[in-house]
Amino acid sequence: MAPPALAVIHRDHEVADLEALAAPLGITGSVLVQSQPSDEDTDFLLHEAARQPFVRGVVGWADMKAPDAPARIAALAARPKMRGLRPMLQSLPVDWIADPSIDAAARALVTHGLSFDALVLPPHLPALLDFARRHPDLAMVIDHGAKPPIARGEIDDWAAGMRDLAALPQVHAKLSGLLTEAGDRTTVDALKPYVDVLLDAFGPDRLMWGSDWPVLNLAGDYAGWLAMACDLVPAEAHPAVFDGTARRFYRL
């Protein structure tokens, strides 16, 4: 039974549903990102990717602290559209990523040319910074801009943490997930200070737009979020933020 707050998205969402929303807006492909901390979820996404041309890549999940994590990563890397892993750090203690037992998996990602999606909240940023410093060759992207506290109008601590991470050249960020963090502050004017921090810290060549669909449906819709993001990002940065950065980061 889904919590009432999630009722609007508590159903199956297919690649065909996504393509029907995205293709009329000029979007020609997408990267699927895991939503469950399970091998079965990752295998399902890879199965869908193999039969759906619209899917250009998959970011899956694996238990990065398991003794056999490097072997699992090697097996996943052999799948044609596998692009990276995402542990669901937002649901884990802030020091989970500080455990040295994760390092063998991180090294395996580098060895096999895979990247790391960091699904974090602002309190996780210091530990994520230490992790990124330990693994300077691991390409990393911070999902949903680390979910800044837009609804509370707070920005300073989040911005400082993001700027520290942006100082590391292998770290990227996603312009996504902001509407679901905004509460009633969902206007362009309310989001602009946060988007400006991301643009200034990472630059367009390390910032990529993401839909966060279908979770996006809790706070908006695909076409509306894309239009809002286009308004928030200067036109000269559009080729990178809405296309080039993701292509390059995910090797599409």
Coordinates of N, CA and C in Angstrom, one line a residue:
M1 N 0.9 -1.2 0.0 CA 0.0 0.0 0.0 C 0.9 1.2 0.0
A2 N 0.7 2.1 -1.0 CA 1.5 3.3 -1.1 C 1.1 4.4 0.0
P3 N 2.0 5.1 0.5 CA 1.7 6.2 1.4 C 0.8 7.2 0.6
P4 N -0.1 7.9 1.2 CA -1.0 8.8 0.5 C -0.2 9.8 -0.3
A5 N 0.9 10.3 0.2 CA 1.7 11.3 -0.5 C 2.2 10.8 -1.9
L6 N 2.3 9.5 -2.0 CA 2.9 8.9 -3.2 C 1.8 8.3 -4.1
A7 N 0.6 8.4 -3.8 CA -0.5 7.8 -4.5 C -0.5 8.1 -6.0
V8 N -0.2 9.3 -6.3 CA -0.2 9.8 -7.7 C 0.7 9.0 -8.6
I9 N 1.8 8.5 -8.0 CA 2.8 7.8 -8.9 C 2.9 6.3 -8.6
H10 N 2.0 5.8 -7.7 CA 2.0 4.4 -7.3 C 1.3 3.5 -8.4
R11 N 2.0 3.4 -9.5 CA 1.6 2.5 -10.6 C 2.8 2.2 -11.5
D12 N 2.6 1.3 -12.4 CA 3.7 1.0 -13.3 C 3.9 2.1 -14.3
H13 N 5.2 2.5 -14.5 CA 5.5 3.5 -15.5 C 6.4 2.9 -16.5
E14 N 6.0 2.9 -17.8 CA 6.8 2.2 -18.8 C 7.6 3.2 -19.6
V15 N 8.6 2.6 -20.3 CA 9.4 3.5 -21.2 C 8.5 4.1 -22.3
A16 N 7.5 3.4 -22.8 CA 6.6 4.0 -23.8 C 5.9 5.2 -23.2
D17 N 5.6 5.2 -21.9 CA 5.0 6.4 -21.3 C 5.9 7.6 -21.3
L18 N 7.2 7.3 -21.0 CA 8.2 8.4 -21.0 C 8.4 8.9 -22.4
E19 N 8.5 8.0 -23.4 CA 8.8 8.5 -24.7 C 7.6 9.3 -25.3
A20 N 6.4 8.9 -24.9 CA 5.2 9.7 -25.3 C 5.2 11.1 -24.8
L21 N 5.8 11.3 -23.6 CA 5.9 12.7 -23.1 C 7.1 13.4 -23.7
A22 N 8.2 12.7 -23.9 CA 9.4 13.4 -24.2 C 9.6 13.7 -25.7
A23 N 9.3 12.7 -26.5 CA 9.5 12.8 -27.9 C 8.9 14.0 -28.6
P24 N 7.6 14.4 -28.3 CA 7.0 15.6 -28.9 C 7.8 16.9 -28.5
L25 N 8.6 16.8 -27.4 CA 9.3 18.0 -27.0 C 10.7 18.0 -27.6
G26 N 11.0 17.1 -28.5 CA 12.3 17.1 -29.1 C 13.4 16.3 -28.4
I27 N 13.0 15.5 -27.4 CA 13.9 14.7 -26.7 C 14.0 13.3 -27.4
T28 N 15.2 12.9 -27.7 CA 15.4 11.7 -28.5 C 15.9 10.5 -27.8
G29 N 16.2 10.6 -26.5 CA 16.6 9.5 -25.7 C 16.7 9.9 -24.3
S30 N 16.9 8.8 -23.4 CA 16.9 9.1 -22.0 C 17.8 8.0 -21.3
V31 N 18.3 8.4 -20.1 CA 19.0 7.4 -19.2 C 18.0 7.0 -18.1
L32 N 17.9 5.7 -18.0 CA 17.1 5.2 -16.9 C 17.9 5.1 -15.6
V33 N 17.4 5.5 -14.5 CA 18.1 5.5 -13.2 C 17.3 4.7 -12.2
Q34 N 18.0 3.8 -11.5 CA 17.4 2.9 -10.5 C 16.5 3.6 -9.5
S35 N 15.5 2.9 -9.0 CA 14.6 3.4 -8.0 C 14.5 2.5 -6.8
Q36 N 15.1 1.3 -6.9 CA 15.0 0.4 -5.8 C 16.4 -0.2 -5.5
P37 N 16.8 -0.4 -4.3 CA 18.1 -0.9 -4.0 C 18.1 -2.5 -4.1
S38 N 18.0 -2.9 -5.3 CA 17.9 -4.4 -5.6 C 18.5 -4.7 -6.9
D39 N 19.1 -5.9 -7.0 CA 19.7 -6.4 -8.2 C 18.6 -6.6 -9.2
E40 N 17.4 -7.0 -8.8 CA 16.3 -7.3 -9.7 C 15.9 -6.0 -10.4
D41 N 15.9 -4.9 -9.7 CA 15.5 -3.6 -10.4 C 16.5 -3.3 -11.5
T42 N 17.8 -3.5 -11.2 CA 18.8 -3.2 -12.2 C 18.7 -4.1 -13.4
D43 N 18.5 -5.4 -13.1 CA 18.3 -6.3 -14.2 C 17.1 -6.0 -15.1
F44 N 16.0 -5.6 -14.5 CA 14.8 -5.2 -15.2 C 15.1 -4.0 -16.1
L45 N 15.8 -2.9 -15.6 CA 16.1 -1.8 -16.4 C 17.0 -2.1 -17.5
L46 N 18.0 -3.0 -17.3 CA 18.9 -3.4 -18.4 C 18.1 -4.2 -19.5
H47 N 17.2 -5.0 -19.0 CA 16.3 -5.8 -20.0 C 15.5 -4.8 -20.8
E48 N 14.9 -3.8 -20.2 CA 14.2 -2.8 -20.9 C 15.0 -2.0 -21.9
A49 N 16.2 -1.7 -21.4 CA 17.2 -0.9 -22.3 C 17.5 -1.7 -23.5
A50 N 17.7 -3.0 -23.4 CA 18.1 -3.8 -24.5 C 17.0 -3.9 -25.6
R51 N 15.8 -3.6 -25.3 CA 14.7 -3.7 -26.3 C 14.1 -2.4 -26.6
Q52 N 14.6 -1.3 -26.0 CA 14.0 0.0 -26.2 C 15.0 1.0 -26.8
P53 N 15.0 1.3 -28.0 CA 16.0 2.3 -28.6 C 16.0 3.6 -27.9
F54 N 14.9 4.1 -27.3 CA 14.8 5.4 -26.7 C 15.7 5.4 -25.4
V55 N 15.9 4.2 -24.8 CA 16.8 4.2 -23.6 C 18.3 4.1 -24.1
R56 N 19.0 5.1 -23.7 CA 20.4 5.2 -24.2 C 21.4 4.7 -23.2
G57 N 21.0 4.6 -21.9 CA 21.9 4.1 -20.8 C 21.1 3.8 -19.6
V58 N 21.7 3.0 -18.7 CA 21.1 2.6 -17.4 C 22.1 2.9 -16.3
V59 N 21.6 3.5 -15.2 CA 22.3 3.7 -14.0 C 21.6 2.7 -13.0
G60 N 22.3 1.7 -12.6 CA 21.7 0.7 -11.7 C 22.2 0.7 -10.3
W61 N 21.9 -0.3 -9.6 CA 22.3 -0.5 -8.2 C 23.0 -1.8 -8.0
A62 N 24.0 -1.8 -7.1 CA 24.6 -3.0 -6.6 C 25.0 -2.7 -5.1
D63 N 25.1 -3.8 -4.4 CA 25.6 -3.6 -3.0 C 27.1 -3.4 -3.0
M64 N 27.5 -2.1 -2.9 CA 28.9 -1.7 -3.0 C 29.8 -2.1 -1.9
K65 N 29.2 -2.6 -0.8 CA 30.0 -3.1 0.3 C 30.0 -4.7 0.4
A66 N 29.4 -5.3 -0.6 CA 29.4 -6.8 -0.6 C 30.8 -7.3 -1.0
P67 N 31.2 -8.4 -0.4 CA 32.5 -8.9 -0.8 C 32.7 -9.2 -2.3
D68 N 31.5 -9.5 -3.0 CA 31.6 -9.8 -4.4 C 31.2 -8.6 -5.3
A69 N 31.2 -7.4 -4.7 CA 30.9 -6.2 -5.4 C 31.7 -6.0 -6.7
P70 N 33.0 -6.1 -6.6 CA 33.8 -5.9 -7.9 C 33.4 -6.9 -9.0
A71 N 33.1 -8.2 -8.6 CA 32.7 -9.1 -9.6 C 31.3 -8.8 -10.2
R72 N 30.4 -8.3 -9.4 CA 29.1 -7.9 -9.8 C 29.2 -6.7 -10.8
I73 N 30.1 -5.8 -10.4 CA 30.3 -4.6 -11.3 C 30.9 -5.0 -12.6
A74 N 31.8 -5.9 -12.6 CA 32.4 -6.4 -13.9 C 31.3 -7.0 -14.7
A75 N 30.4 -7.8 -14.1 CA 29.4 -8.5 -14.9 C 28.4 -7.4 -15.5
L76 N 28.0 -6.4 -14.7 CA 27.1 -5.4 -15.2 C 27.8 -4.6 -16.3
A77 N 29.1 -4.3 -16.1 CA 29.8 -3.5 -17.1 C 29.8 -4.2 -18.5
A78 N 29.6 -5.5 -18.5 CA 29.6 -6.2 -19.8 C 28.2 -6.0 -20.6
R79 N 27.2 -5.5 -19.9 CA 25.9 -5.2 -20.5 C 26.0 -3.9 -21.3
P80 N 25.6 -3.9 -22.6 CA 25.9 -2.8 -23.5 C 25.5 -1.4 -23.0
K81 N 24.4 -1.3 -22.4 CA 23.9 0.1 -22.0 C 24.1 0.4 -20.5
M82 N 24.9 -0.4 -19.8 CA 25.2 -0.1 -18.4 C 26.1 1.1 -18.4
R83 N 25.8 2.1 -17.5 CA 26.6 3.3 -17.5 C 27.2 3.6 -16.1
G84 N 26.5 3.2 -15.0 CA 27.0 3.5 -13.7 C 26.1 2.9 -12.6
L85 N 26.5 3.2 -11.4 CA 25.8 2.8 -10.2 C 25.3 3.9 -9.4
R86 N 24.2 3.7 -8.6 CA 23.7 4.7 -7.7 C 23.3 4.0 -6.4
P87 N 24.1 4.1 -5.4 CA 23.6 3.7 -4.0 C 22.6 4.8 -3.6
M88 N 21.6 4.4 -2.8 CA 20.6 5.3 -2.4 C 21.0 6.0 -1.1
L89 N 22.0 6.9 -1.2 CA 22.6 7.5 -0.1 C 21.7 8.3 0.8
Q90 N 20.7 8.9 0.1 CA 19.8 9.7 0.9 C 19.0 9.0 2.0
S91 N 18.9 7.7 1.9 CA 18.2 6.9 2.9 C 19.2 6.2 3.8
L92 N 20.5 6.5 3.7 CA 21.5 5.8 4.5 C 22.2 6.8 5.4
P93 N 22.8 6.4 6.5 CA 23.5 7.3 7.4 C 24.5 8.1 6.6
V94 N 24.8 9.3 7.1 CA 25.6 10.2 6.4 C 27.1 9.7 6.3
D95 N 27.5 8.8 7.2 CA 28.8 8.3 7.2 C 28.9 7.0 6.5
W96 N 27.9 6.5 5.8 CA 27.9 5.2 5.1 C 29.0 5.2 4.1
I97 N 29.1 6.3 3.4 CA 30.1 6.3 2.3 C 31.5 6.5 2.7
A98 N 31.7 6.8 4.0 CA 33.0 7.0 4.6 C 33.7 5.6 4.9
D99 N 32.9 4.5 4.9 CA 33.4 3.2 5.2 C 34.4 2.7 4.1
P100 N 35.6 2.4 4.5 CA 36.6 1.9 3.5 C 36.1 0.7 2.7
S101 N 35.1 0.0 3.2 CA 34.7 -1.2 2.5 C 34.0 -0.9 1.2
I102 N 33.7 0.3 0.9 CA 33.1 0.7 -0.3 C 34.2 1.0 -1.4
D103 N 35.4 1.1 -1.0 CA 36.5 1.5 -1.9 C 36.8 0.5 -3.0
A104 N 36.7 -0.8 -2.7 CA 37.0 -1.8 -3.8 C 36.0 -1.6 -4.9
A105 N 34.7 -1.4 -4.5 CA 33.7 -1.2 -5.6 C 33.9 0.1 -6.4
A106 N 34.3 1.1 -5.7 CA 34.6 2.4 -6.4 C 35.7 2.2 -7.4
R107 N 36.8 1.5 -7.0 CA 37.9 1.2 -7.9 C 37.4 0.3 -9.1
A108 N 36.5 -0.6 -8.8 CA 36.0 -1.4 -9.9 C 35.2 -0.6 -10.9
L109 N 34.5 0.4 -10.4 CA 33.7 1.3 -11.3 C 34.7 2.0 -12.3
V110 N 35.8 2.5 -11.7 CA 36.8 3.1 -12.6 C 37.4 2.2 -13.6
T111 N 37.8 1.0 -13.1 CA 38.4 0.0 -14.0 C 37.5 -0.3 -15.2
H112 N 36.2 -0.4 -14.9 CA 35.3 -0.8 -16.0 C 34.6 0.4 -16.7
G113 N 35.1 1.6 -16.4 CA 34.6 2.7 -17.2 C 33.2 3.1 -16.8
L114 N 32.8 2.8 -15.6 CA 31.4 3.2 -15.1 C 31.5 4.4 -14.2
S115 N 30.4 5.1 -14.1 CA 30.3 6.3 -13.2 C 29.5 6.1 -12.0
F116 N 29.4 7.1 -11.2 CA 28.8 7.1 -9.9 C 27.8 8.2 -9.7
D117 N 26.5 7.8 -9.5 CA 25.5 8.8 -9.2 C 25.3 8.9 -7.7
A118 N 25.4 10.1 -7.2 CA 25.3 10.4 -5.8 C 23.9 11.0 -5.5
L119 N 23.0 10.1 -5.0 CA 21.7 10.5 -4.5 C 21.8 10.9 -3.1
V120 N 21.9 12.2 -2.8 CA 22.2 12.7 -1.5 C 21.3 13.8 -1.0
L121 N 21.3 14.1 0.2 CA 20.7 15.3 0.8 C 21.9 16.2 1.3
P122 N 21.6 17.4 1.6 CA 22.7 18.3 2.0 C 23.6 17.8 3.2
P123 N 23.0 17.1 4.2 CA 23.9 16.7 5.3 C 24.9 15.6 4.8
H124 N 24.7 15.0 3.7 CA 25.7 14.0 3.2 C 26.9 14.6 2.4
L125 N 26.8 15.9 2.2 CA 27.8 16.5 1.3 C 29.3 16.4 1.8
P126 N 29.5 16.7 3.1 CA 30.9 16.6 3.6 C 31.5 15.1 3.4
A127 N 30.7 14.1 3.7 CA 31.2 12.7 3.5 C 31.4 12.4 2.0
L128 N 30.5 13.0 1.2 CA 30.6 12.8 -0.2 C 31.9 13.4 -0.7
L129 N 32.2 14.6 -0.2 CA 33.4 15.3 -0.6 C 34.7 14.4 -0.2
D130 N 34.7 13.8 0.9 CA 35.8 13.0 1.3 C 35.9 11.8 0.4
F131 N 34.8 11.2 0.0 CA 34.7 10.1 -0.9 C 35.3 10.5 -2.3
A132 N 34.8 11.6 -2.8 CA 35.3 12.1 -4.1 C 36.8 12.3 -4.1
R133 N 37.3 12.8 -3.0 CA 38.8 13.1 -2.9 C 39.5 11.8 -2.8
R134 N 38.9 10.7 -2.2 CA 39.6 9.4 -2.2 C 39.7 8.8 -3.6
H135 N 38.7 9.2 -4.5 CA 38.6 8.5 -5.8 C 38.6 9.6 -6.9
P136 N 39.7 10.3 -7.1 CA 39.7 11.4 -8.1 C 39.5 10.9 -9.5
D137 N 39.6 9.6 -9.8 CA 39.4 9.2 -11.2 C 38.0 8.7 -11.4
L138 N 37.1 8.7 -10.4 CA 35.8 8.2 -10.5 C 34.8 9.4 -10.9
A139 N 34.3 9.3 -12.1 CA 33.4 10.3 -12.6 C 32.1 10.2 -11.7
M140 N 31.7 11.4 -11.2 CA 30.6 11.4 -10.3 C 29.6 12.5 -10.7
V141 N 28.3 12.2 -10.5 CA 27.3 13.3 -10.7 C 26.4 13.3 -9.5
I142 N 26.1 14.5 -8.9 CA 25.2 14.7 -7.8 C 23.8 14.8 -8.3
D143 N 23.0 13.8 -8.0 CA 21.6 13.8 -8.5 C 20.8 14.9 -7.8
H144 N 19.9 15.5 -8.5 CA 18.9 16.4 -8.0 C 19.5 17.6 -7.3
G145 N 20.8 18.0 -7.7 CA 21.4 19.1 -7.0 C 21.6 18.9 -5.5
A146 N 21.6 17.7 -5.1 CA 21.7 17.4 -3.6 C 20.4 17.8 -2.9
K147 N 19.3 18.0 -3.6 CA 18.0 18.3 -3.0 C 18.1 19.5 -2.0
P148 N 18.4 20.7 -2.5 CA 18.5 21.8 -1.6 C 17.2 22.1 -0.9
P149 N 17.3 22.8 0.3 CA 16.1 23.0 1.1 C 15.3 24.3 0.6
I150 N 14.8 24.2 -0.6 CA 14.1 25.3 -1.2 C 12.9 25.7 -0.5
A151 N 12.1 24.7 0.0 CA 10.9 24.9 0.7 C 11.1 25.8 1.9
R152 N 12.2 25.7 2.5 CA 12.5 26.5 3.7 C 13.2 27.8 3.4
G153 N 13.6 28.0 2.1 CA 14.3 29.2 1.7 C 15.7 29.3 2.1
E154 N 16.3 28.1 2.5 CA 17.7 28.1 3.0 C 18.6 27.8 1.8
I155 N 19.8 28.4 1.8 CA 20.7 28.2 0.7 C 22.1 28.1 1.0
D156 N 22.6 28.8 2.1 CA 24.0 29.1 2.3 C 24.8 27.8 2.5
D157 N 24.4 27.0 3.5 CA 25.1 25.7 3.8 C 25.2 24.8 2.6
W158 N 24.0 24.6 2.0 CA 24.0 23.8 0.8 C 24.9 24.3 -0.3
A159 N 24.8 25.6 -0.6 CA 25.7 26.2 -1.6 C 27.2 26.0 -1.3
A160 N 27.6 26.2 -0.1 CA 29.0 26.0 0.3 C 29.4 24.5 0.1
G161 N 28.6 23.6 0.4 CA 28.9 22.2 0.2 C 29.0 21.8 -1.3
M162 N 28.1 22.4 -2.1 CA 28.2 22.1 -3.5 C 29.4 22.8 -4.2
R163 N 29.7 24.0 -3.7 CA 30.9 24.6 -4.3 C 32.2 23.8 -3.9
D164 N 32.3 23.3 -2.7 CA 33.4 22.5 -2.3 C 33.5 21.3 -3.3
L165 N 32.4 20.6 -3.6 CA 32.5 19.4 -4.5 C 32.8 19.9 -5.9
A166 N 32.2 21.0 -6.3 CA 32.5 21.5 -7.7 C 33.9 21.8 -7.9
A167 N 34.7 22.0 -6.9 CA 36.1 22.3 -7.0 C 36.9 21.1 -7.5
L168 N 36.3 19.9 -7.4 CA 36.9 18.7 -7.9 C 36.4 18.4 -9.4
P169 N 37.3 18.3 -10.3 CA 37.0 18.3 -11.7 C 36.2 17.1 -12.2
Q170 N 36.2 16.0 -11.4 CA 35.4 14.9 -11.8 C 34.0 14.9 -11.4
V171 N 33.6 15.9 -10.6 CA 32.3 15.9 -10.0 C 31.3 16.8 -10.9
H172 N 30.2 16.3 -11.2 CA 29.2 16.9 -12.0 C 27.9 17.1 -11.1
A173 N 26.9 17.7 -11.7 CA 25.6 17.8 -11.0 C 24.4 17.8 -11.9
K174 N 23.3 17.4 -11.4 CA 22.1 17.3 -12.2 C 21.1 18.5 -11.8
L175 N 20.6 19.1 -12.8 CA 19.6 20.1 -12.6 C 18.3 19.3 -12.7
S176 N 17.8 18.8 -11.6 CA 16.7 17.9 -11.6 C 16.2 17.9 -10.1
G177 N 14.9 17.4 -10.0 CA 14.4 17.1 -8.6 C 14.1 18.4 -7.8
L178 N 14.3 19.6 -8.4 CA 14.1 20.8 -7.6 C 12.6 21.0 -7.2
L179 N 11.7 20.7 -8.1 CA 10.3 21.0 -7.8 C 9.8 20.2 -6.6
T180 N 10.3 19.0 -6.5 CA 9.8 18.2 -5.4 C 10.4 18.6 -4.0
E181 N 11.4 19.5 -4.0 CA 11.9 20.0 -2.8 C 11.5 21.4 -2.5
A182 N 10.6 22.0 -3.4 CA 10.3 23.4 -3.3 C 9.1 23.7 -2.5
G183 N 8.3 22.7 -2.1 CA 7.0 23.1 -1.4 C 6.2 24.0 -2.2
D184 N 5.8 25.1 -1.6 CA 5.0 26.1 -2.3 C 5.8 27.1 -3.1
R185 N 7.1 27.0 -3.1 CA 8.0 27.9 -3.7 C 8.5 27.4 -5.1
T186 N 7.5 27.2 -6.0 CA 7.8 26.5 -7.2 C 7.8 27.5 -8.4
T187 N 8.0 28.8 -8.2 CA 8.1 29.7 -9.3 C 9.6 29.8 -9.8
V188 N 9.7 30.3 -11.0 CA 11.0 30.5 -11.6 C 11.9 31.4 -10.6
D189 N 11.3 32.5 -10.1 CA 12.0 33.4 -9.2 C 12.5 32.7 -7.9
A190 N 11.7 31.7 -7.4 CA 12.1 31.0 -6.2 C 13.2 30.0 -6.5
L191 N 13.2 29.4 -7.6 CA 14.2 28.4 -8.0 C 15.5 29.0 -8.5
K192 N 15.4 30.2 -9.0 CA 16.6 30.8 -9.7 C 17.8 30.9 -8.8
P193 N 17.8 31.3 -7.5 CA 19.0 31.4 -6.8 C 19.8 30.0 -6.7
Y194 N 19.0 28.9 -6.6 CA 19.6 27.6 -6.5 C 20.2 27.1 -7.8
V195 N 19.5 27.4 -8.9 CA 20.0 27.1 -10.2 C 21.2 27.9 -10.5
D196 N 21.2 29.2 -10.1 CA 22.4 30.0 -10.4 C 23.6 29.5 -9.6
V197 N 23.4 29.0 -8.4 CA 24.6 28.4 -7.7 C 25.1 27.2 -8.5
L198 N 24.2 26.3 -9.0 CA 24.7 25.2 -9.8 C 25.4 25.6 -11.0
L199 N 24.9 26.5 -11.7 CA 25.5 27.0 -13.0 C 26.9 27.7 -12.7
D200 N 26.9 28.5 -11.6 CA 28.2 29.1 -11.3 C 29.2 28.2 -10.8
A201 N 28.8 27.2 -10.0 CA 29.8 26.3 -9.4 C 30.3 25.3 -10.4
F202 N 29.4 24.7 -11.2 CA 29.8 23.6 -12.1 C 30.0 24.0 -13.5
G203 N 29.4 25.1 -13.9 CA 29.4 25.5 -15.3 C 28.6 24.6 -16.1
P204 N 28.2 25.1 -17.3 CA 27.3 24.2 -18.1 C 27.9 22.9 -18.6
D205 N 29.2 22.8 -18.6 CA 29.8 21.6 -19.1 C 29.9 20.5 -18.0
R206 N 29.5 20.8 -16.8 CA 29.4 19.8 -15.8 C 28.0 19.8 -15.1
L207 N 27.0 20.4 -15.8 CA 25.7 20.4 -15.3 C 24.7 19.8 -16.4
M208 N 23.9 18.9 -16.0 CA 23.0 18.3 -16.9 C 21.5 18.3 -16.4
W209 N 20.6 18.6 -17.3 CA 19.2 18.6 -16.9 C 18.7 17.1 -16.8
G210 N 17.8 16.9 -15.8 CA 17.1 15.6 -15.6 C 15.7 15.9 -15.3
S211 N 14.8 15.0 -15.8 CA 13.4 15.1 -15.6 C 13.0 14.7 -14.2
D212 N 13.6 13.7 -13.6 CA 13.2 13.0 -12.4 C 11.8 12.5 -12.5
W213 N 11.4 12.1 -13.8 CA 10.1 11.5 -14.0 C 10.2 10.0 -13.7
P214 N 9.2 9.4 -13.0 CA 7.9 10.0 -12.7 C 7.7 10.6 -11.4
V215 N 8.8 10.6 -10.5 CA 8.7 11.3 -9.2 C 8.3 12.8 -9.4
L216 N 8.7 13.3 -10.5 CA 8.4 14.7 -10.9 C 6.9 15.0 -10.8
N217 N 6.1 13.9 -11.1 CA 4.6 14.1 -11.1 C 4.0 14.5 -9.7
L218 N 4.8 14.3 -8.7 CA 4.3 14.7 -7.3 C 4.3 16.2 -7.2
A219 N 5.0 16.9 -8.1 CA 5.1 18.4 -8.0 C 4.9 19.2 -9.3
G220 N 4.8 18.5 -10.4 CA 4.7 19.2 -11.7 C 4.5 18.1 -12.8
D221 N 4.9 18.5 -14.0 CA 4.8 17.6 -15.1 C 6.0 17.8 -16.0
Y222 N 6.2 16.8 -16.9 CA 7.4 16.8 -17.7 C 7.6 18.0 -18.6
A223 N 6.6 18.4 -19.3 CA 6.7 19.6 -20.2 C 6.9 20.8 -19.4
G224 N 6.2 21.0 -18.3 CA 6.3 22.2 -17.5 C 7.6 22.4 -16.9
W225 N 8.2 21.3 -16.4 CA 9.5 21.3 -15.8 C 10.6 21.6 -16.8
L226 N 10.5 21.0 -18.0 CA 11.4 21.3 -19.1 C 11.4 22.8 -19.5
A227 N 10.2 23.3 -19.6 CA 10.0 24.7 -20.0 C 10.6 25.6 -18.9
M228 N 10.4 25.3 -17.6 CA 10.9 26.1 -16.5 C 12.4 26.1 -16.5
A229 N 13.0 24.9 -16.7 CA 14.4 24.8 -16.7 C 15.0 25.6 -17.9
C230 N 14.4 25.5 -19.0 CA 14.9 26.3 -20.2 C 14.9 27.8 -19.9
D231 N 13.9 28.3 -19.1 CA 13.9 29.7 -18.7 C 15.0 30.0 -17.7
L232 N 15.3 29.0 -16.8 CA 16.3 29.3 -15.8 C 17.7 29.2 -16.3
V233 N 17.9 28.5 -17.4 CA 19.3 28.3 -17.9 C 19.5 29.3 -19.1
P234 N 20.6 30.1 -19.1 CA 20.8 31.0 -20.2 C 20.9 30.2 -21.5
A235 N 20.4 30.8 -22.6 CA 20.3 30.2 -23.8 C 21.6 29.6 -24.3
E236 N 22.7 30.4 -24.1 CA 24.0 29.9 -24.6 C 24.5 28.6 -23.9
A237 N 23.9 28.3 -22.7 CA 24.2 27.1 -22.0 C 23.4 25.9 -22.3
H238 N 22.3 26.1 -23.1 CA 21.3 25.0 -23.4 C 22.0 23.8 -24.1
P239 N 22.9 24.0 -25.1 CA 23.4 22.8 -25.8 C 24.1 21.9 -24.8
A240 N 24.8 22.4 -23.8 CA 25.5 21.6 -22.8 C 24.5 21.0 -21.8
V241 N 23.8 21.9 -21.1 CA 22.9 21.4 -20.0 C 21.8 20.5 -20.5
F242 N 21.3 20.7 -21.6 CA 20.2 19.8 -22.1 C 20.6 18.7 -23.0
D243 N 21.9 18.6 -23.3 CA 22.3 17.5 -24.2 C 23.8 17.1 -24.0
G244 N 24.7 18.0 -24.2 CA 26.1 17.6 -24.3 C 26.7 17.1 -23.1
T245 N 26.4 17.6 -21.9 CA 27.0 17.1 -20.7 C 26.6 15.7 -20.4
A246 N 25.3 15.4 -20.6 CA 24.8 14.0 -20.3 C 25.4 13.1 -21.3
R247 N 25.5 13.5 -22.6 CA 26.1 12.6 -23.6 C 27.5 12.2 -23.2
R248 N 28.2 13.2 -22.8 CA 29.7 13.0 -22.5 C 29.8 12.2 -21.2
F249 N 29.1 12.6 -20.1 CA 29.3 12.0 -18.8 C 28.9 10.5 -18.9
Y250 N 27.8 10.2 -19.6 CA 27.3 8.8 -19.6 C 27.8 8.1 -20.9
R251 N 28.7 8.7 -21.6 CA 29.2 8.0 -22.8 C 28.2 7.5 -23.7
L252 N 27.3 8.4 -24.1 CA 26.1 8.0 -25.0 C 26.4 8.1 -26.4

